[in-house]
Short mmCIF file of C-alpha atoms and ligand atoms in Angstrom, two decimals:
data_model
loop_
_atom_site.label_atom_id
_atom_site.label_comp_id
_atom_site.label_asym_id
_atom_site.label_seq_id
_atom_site.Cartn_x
_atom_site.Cartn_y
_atom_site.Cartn_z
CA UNK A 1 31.60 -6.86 13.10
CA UNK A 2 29.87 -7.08 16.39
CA UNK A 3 25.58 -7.68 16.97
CA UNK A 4 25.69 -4.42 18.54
CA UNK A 5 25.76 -2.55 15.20
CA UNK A 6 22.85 -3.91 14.60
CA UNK A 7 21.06 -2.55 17.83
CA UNK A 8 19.92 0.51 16.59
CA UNK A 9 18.44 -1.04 13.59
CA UNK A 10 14.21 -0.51 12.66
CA UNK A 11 12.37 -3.33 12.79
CA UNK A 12 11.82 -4.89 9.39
CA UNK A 13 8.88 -4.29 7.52
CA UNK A 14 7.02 -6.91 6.09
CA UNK A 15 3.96 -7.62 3.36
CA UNK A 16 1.19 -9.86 3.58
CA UNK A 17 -1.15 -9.60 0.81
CA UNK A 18 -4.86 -11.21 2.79
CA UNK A 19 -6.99 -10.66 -0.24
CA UNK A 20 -7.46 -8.92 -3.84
CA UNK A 21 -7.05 -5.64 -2.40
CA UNK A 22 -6.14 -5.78 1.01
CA UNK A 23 -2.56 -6.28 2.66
CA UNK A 24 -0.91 -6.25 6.04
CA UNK A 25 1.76 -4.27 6.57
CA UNK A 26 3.66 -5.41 9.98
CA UNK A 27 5.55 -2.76 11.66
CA UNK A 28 4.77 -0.40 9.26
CA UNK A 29 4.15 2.10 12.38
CA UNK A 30 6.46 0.79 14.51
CA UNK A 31 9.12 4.17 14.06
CA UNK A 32 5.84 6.14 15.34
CA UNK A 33 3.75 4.20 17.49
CA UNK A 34 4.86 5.79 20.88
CA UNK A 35 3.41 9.06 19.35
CA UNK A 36 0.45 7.85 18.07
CA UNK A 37 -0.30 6.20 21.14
CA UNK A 38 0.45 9.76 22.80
CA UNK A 39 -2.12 11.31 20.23
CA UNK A 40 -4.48 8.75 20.74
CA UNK A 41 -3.90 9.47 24.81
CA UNK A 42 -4.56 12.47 23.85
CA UNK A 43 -7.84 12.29 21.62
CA UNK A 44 -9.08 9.73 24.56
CA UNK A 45 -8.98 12.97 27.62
CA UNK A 46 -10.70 15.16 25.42
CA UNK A 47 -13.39 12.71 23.96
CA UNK A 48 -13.47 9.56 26.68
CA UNK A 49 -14.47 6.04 25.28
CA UNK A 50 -17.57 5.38 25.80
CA UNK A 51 -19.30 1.50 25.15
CA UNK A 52 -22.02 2.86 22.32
CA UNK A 53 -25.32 1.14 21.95
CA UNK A 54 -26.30 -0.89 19.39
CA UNK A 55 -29.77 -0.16 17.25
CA UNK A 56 -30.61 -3.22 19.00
CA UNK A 57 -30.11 -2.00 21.79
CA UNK A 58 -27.19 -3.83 23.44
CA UNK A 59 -24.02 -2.36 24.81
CA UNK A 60 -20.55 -2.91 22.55
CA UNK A 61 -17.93 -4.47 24.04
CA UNK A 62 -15.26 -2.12 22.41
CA UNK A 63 -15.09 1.36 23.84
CA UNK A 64 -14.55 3.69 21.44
CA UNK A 65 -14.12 7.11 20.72
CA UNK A 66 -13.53 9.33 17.35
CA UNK A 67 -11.08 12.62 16.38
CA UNK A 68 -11.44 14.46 12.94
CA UNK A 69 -13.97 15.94 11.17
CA UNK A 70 -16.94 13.15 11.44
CA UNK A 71 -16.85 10.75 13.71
CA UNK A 72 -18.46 6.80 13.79
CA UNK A 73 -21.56 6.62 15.94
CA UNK A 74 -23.89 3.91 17.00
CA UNK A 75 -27.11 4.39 19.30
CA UNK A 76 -30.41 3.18 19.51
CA UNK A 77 -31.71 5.05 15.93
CA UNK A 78 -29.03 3.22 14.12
CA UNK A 79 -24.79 3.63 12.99
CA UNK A 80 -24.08 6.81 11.64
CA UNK A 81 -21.30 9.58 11.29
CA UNK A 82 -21.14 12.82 13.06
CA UNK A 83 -19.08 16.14 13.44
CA UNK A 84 -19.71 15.97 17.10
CA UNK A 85 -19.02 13.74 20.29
CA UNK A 86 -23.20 13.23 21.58
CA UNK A 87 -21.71 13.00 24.74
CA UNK A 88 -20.82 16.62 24.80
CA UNK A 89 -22.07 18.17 22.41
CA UNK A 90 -18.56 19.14 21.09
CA UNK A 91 -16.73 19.12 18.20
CA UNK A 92 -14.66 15.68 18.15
CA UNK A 93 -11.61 16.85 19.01
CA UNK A 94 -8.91 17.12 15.29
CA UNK A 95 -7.21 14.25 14.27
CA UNK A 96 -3.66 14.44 14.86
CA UNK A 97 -1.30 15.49 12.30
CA UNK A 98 1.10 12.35 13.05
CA UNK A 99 -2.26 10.33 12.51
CA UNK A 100 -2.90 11.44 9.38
CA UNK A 101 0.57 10.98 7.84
CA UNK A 102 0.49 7.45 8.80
CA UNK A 103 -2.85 6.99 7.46
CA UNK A 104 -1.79 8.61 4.15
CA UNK A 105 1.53 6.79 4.01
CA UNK A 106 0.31 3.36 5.30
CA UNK A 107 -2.69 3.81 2.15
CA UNK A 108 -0.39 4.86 -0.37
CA UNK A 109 1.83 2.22 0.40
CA UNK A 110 -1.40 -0.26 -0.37
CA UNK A 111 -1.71 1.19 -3.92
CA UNK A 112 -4.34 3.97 -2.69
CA UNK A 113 -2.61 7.56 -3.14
CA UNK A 114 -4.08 10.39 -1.75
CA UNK A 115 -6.03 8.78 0.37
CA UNK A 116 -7.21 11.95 3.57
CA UNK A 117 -9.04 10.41 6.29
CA UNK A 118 -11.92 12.47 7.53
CA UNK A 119 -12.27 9.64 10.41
CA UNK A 120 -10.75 8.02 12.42
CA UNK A 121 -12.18 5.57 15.43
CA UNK A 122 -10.67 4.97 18.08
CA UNK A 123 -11.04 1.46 19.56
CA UNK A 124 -9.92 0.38 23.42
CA UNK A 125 -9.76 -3.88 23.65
CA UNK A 126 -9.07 -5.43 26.72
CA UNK A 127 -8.97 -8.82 27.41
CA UNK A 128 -11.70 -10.94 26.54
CA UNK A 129 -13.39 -8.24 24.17
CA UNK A 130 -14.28 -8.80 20.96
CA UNK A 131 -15.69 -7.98 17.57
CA UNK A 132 -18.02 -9.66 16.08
CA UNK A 133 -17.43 -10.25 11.92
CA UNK A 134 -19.07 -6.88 10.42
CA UNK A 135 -18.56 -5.32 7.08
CA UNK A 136 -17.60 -1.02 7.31
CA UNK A 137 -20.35 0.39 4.71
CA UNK A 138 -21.71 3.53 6.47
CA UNK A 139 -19.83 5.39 4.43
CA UNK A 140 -20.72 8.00 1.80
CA UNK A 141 -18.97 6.01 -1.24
CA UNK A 142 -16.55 3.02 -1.34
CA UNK A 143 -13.36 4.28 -3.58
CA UNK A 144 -11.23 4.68 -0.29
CA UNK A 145 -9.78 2.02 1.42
CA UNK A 146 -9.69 1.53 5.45
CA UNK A 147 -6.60 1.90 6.94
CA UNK A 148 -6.70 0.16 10.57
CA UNK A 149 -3.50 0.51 12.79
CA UNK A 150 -3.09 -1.70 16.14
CA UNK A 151 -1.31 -0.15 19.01
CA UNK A 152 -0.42 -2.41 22.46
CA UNK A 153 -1.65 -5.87 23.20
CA UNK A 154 -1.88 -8.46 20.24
CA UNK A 155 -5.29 -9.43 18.80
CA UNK A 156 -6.15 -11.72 16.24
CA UNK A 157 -7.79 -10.23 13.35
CA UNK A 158 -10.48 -12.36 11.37
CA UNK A 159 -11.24 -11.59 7.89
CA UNK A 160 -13.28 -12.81 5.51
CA UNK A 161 -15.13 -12.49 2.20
CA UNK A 162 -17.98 -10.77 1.17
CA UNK A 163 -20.54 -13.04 2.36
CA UNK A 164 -20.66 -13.24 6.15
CA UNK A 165 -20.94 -17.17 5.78
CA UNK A 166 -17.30 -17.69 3.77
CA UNK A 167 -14.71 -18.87 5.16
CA UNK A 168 -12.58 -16.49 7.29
CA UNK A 169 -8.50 -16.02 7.78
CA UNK A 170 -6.54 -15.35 11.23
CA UNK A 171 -4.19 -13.06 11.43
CA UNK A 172 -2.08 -11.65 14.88
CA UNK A 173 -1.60 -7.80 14.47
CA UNK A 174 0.83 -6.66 17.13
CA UNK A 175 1.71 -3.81 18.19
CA UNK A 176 2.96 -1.44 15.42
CA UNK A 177 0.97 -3.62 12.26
CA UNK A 178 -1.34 -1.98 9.69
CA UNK A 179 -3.87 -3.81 7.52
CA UNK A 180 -5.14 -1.50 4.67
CA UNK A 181 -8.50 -3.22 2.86
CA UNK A 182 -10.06 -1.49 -0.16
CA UNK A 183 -10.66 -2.07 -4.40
CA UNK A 184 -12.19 -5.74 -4.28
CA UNK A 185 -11.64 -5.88 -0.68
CA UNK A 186 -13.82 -2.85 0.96
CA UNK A 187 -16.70 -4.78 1.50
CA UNK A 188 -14.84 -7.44 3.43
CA UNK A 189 -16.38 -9.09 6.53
CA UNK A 190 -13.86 -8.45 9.15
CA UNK A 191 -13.77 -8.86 12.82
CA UNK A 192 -11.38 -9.58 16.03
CA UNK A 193 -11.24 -12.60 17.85
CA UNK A 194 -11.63 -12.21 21.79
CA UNK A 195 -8.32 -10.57 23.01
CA UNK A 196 -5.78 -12.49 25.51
CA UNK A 197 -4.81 -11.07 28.72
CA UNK A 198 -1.46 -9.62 28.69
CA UNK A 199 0.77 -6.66 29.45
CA UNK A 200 2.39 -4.15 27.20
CA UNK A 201 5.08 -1.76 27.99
CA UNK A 202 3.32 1.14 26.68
CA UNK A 203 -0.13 0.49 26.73
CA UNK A 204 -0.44 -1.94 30.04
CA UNK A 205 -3.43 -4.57 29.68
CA UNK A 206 -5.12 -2.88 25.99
CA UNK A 207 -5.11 -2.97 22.85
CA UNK A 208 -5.74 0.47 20.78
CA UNK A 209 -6.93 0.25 17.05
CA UNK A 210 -7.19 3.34 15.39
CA UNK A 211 -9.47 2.87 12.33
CA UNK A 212 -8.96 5.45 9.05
CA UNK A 213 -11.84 6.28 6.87
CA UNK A 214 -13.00 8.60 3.89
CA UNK A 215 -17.09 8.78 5.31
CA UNK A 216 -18.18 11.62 3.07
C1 MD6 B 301 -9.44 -3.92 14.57
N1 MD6 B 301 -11.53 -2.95 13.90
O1 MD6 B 301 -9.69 -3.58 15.71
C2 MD6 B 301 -10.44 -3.76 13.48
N2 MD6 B 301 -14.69 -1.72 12.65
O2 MD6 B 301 -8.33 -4.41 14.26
C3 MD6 B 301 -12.63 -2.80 13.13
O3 MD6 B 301 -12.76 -3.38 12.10
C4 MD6 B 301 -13.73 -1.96 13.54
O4 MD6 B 301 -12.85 -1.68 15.71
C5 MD6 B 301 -15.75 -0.98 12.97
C6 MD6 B 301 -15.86 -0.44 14.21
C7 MD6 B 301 -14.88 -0.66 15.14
C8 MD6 B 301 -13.78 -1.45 14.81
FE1 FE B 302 -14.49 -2.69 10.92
#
């Protein structure tokens, strides 16, 4: 027996369980990451990220953008969903098929079945950006879980309890990790700590989070 056999093998999978409800699954998309980060290339020409305004009134330091049917919007009248892209008036373009499977697969895998995504955000970190602790409540109802899947540079991923004042866990997602949160855990405050500068293969000096939800 020689290491080599081993070459070819998949990176293990592994379960962290962060809270009644919610889990990390690391390298759970590691087998397709290089096409979701082709989709998400993809998704990104045809609706370009864009830093959205908060009701406030301040930029966001994430640049995001949306595929499926609704997508996650945030301007000076407040954070809502919508079928189309206010930059263009369009449509947001569909959300990949590969996107969806993993969504599906990652939430089932949770202990949510059936779980179909009618949004998904896409998120573009680079270094030094951030996200402040929020909770993910402008959706229509609560039963399904968010399934968040990080692509490229490592971030560390804060979560927390239900009040914004509790204390708060740290977490590196690299590239390939899912966390699903739902049940006890959907109301979670969650954010990302400010992202180091680095450089990977695929995605050069970001990090892409592609964020799963059931809005309506
Ligand atoms: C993450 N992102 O990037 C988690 N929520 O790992 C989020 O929780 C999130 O990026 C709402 C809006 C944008 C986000
Ligand atoms: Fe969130």
């Amino acid at each position: 027996m020689t290491a080599d056999l081993f070459d070819d093998l998949p990176a293990p999978v592994s379960e962290e369980r962060l809270a009644d409800g919610a889990v990390l699954l690391r390298g759970f998309a590691l087998a397709e990451a290089t096409a979701l980060v082709s989709a998400a290339e993809d998704v990104m020409r045809r609706a370009p990220l864009r830093h959205m305004v908060t009701p406030g009134g301040r930029a966001m330091a994430v640049a995001m953008t949306n595929c499926g049917p609704l997508g996650w919007v945030s301007d000076r009248r407040g954070y809502r969903y919508q079928g189309t892209d206010p930059v263009s008036g369009e449509p947001w373009p569909a959300m990949p098929g590969a996107m969806v499977a993993l969504a599906t697969r990652a939430a089932d895998h949770a202990g949510y079945p059936g779980f179909v995504p009618d949004a998904c955000l896409v998120n573009e970190y680079r270094a030094g950006t951030r996200l402040s602790l929020h909770q993910d409540r402008d959706e229509l109802d609560f039963a399904a879980p968010i399934v968040s899947v990080s692509l490229g540079l490592p971030a560390v991923f804060l979560f927390g309890g239900q009040a914004r004042s509790g204390p708060v866990s740290r977490y590196r997602l690299a590239h390939g990790d899912v966390v699903v949160w739902g049940g006890a855990s959907r109301l979670a405050f969650h954010g990302v700590a400010p992202l180091a500068a680095g450089l990977h293969p695929l995605l050069g000096e970001r990090r892409i989070n592609l964020t799963f939800r059931r809005a309506r």
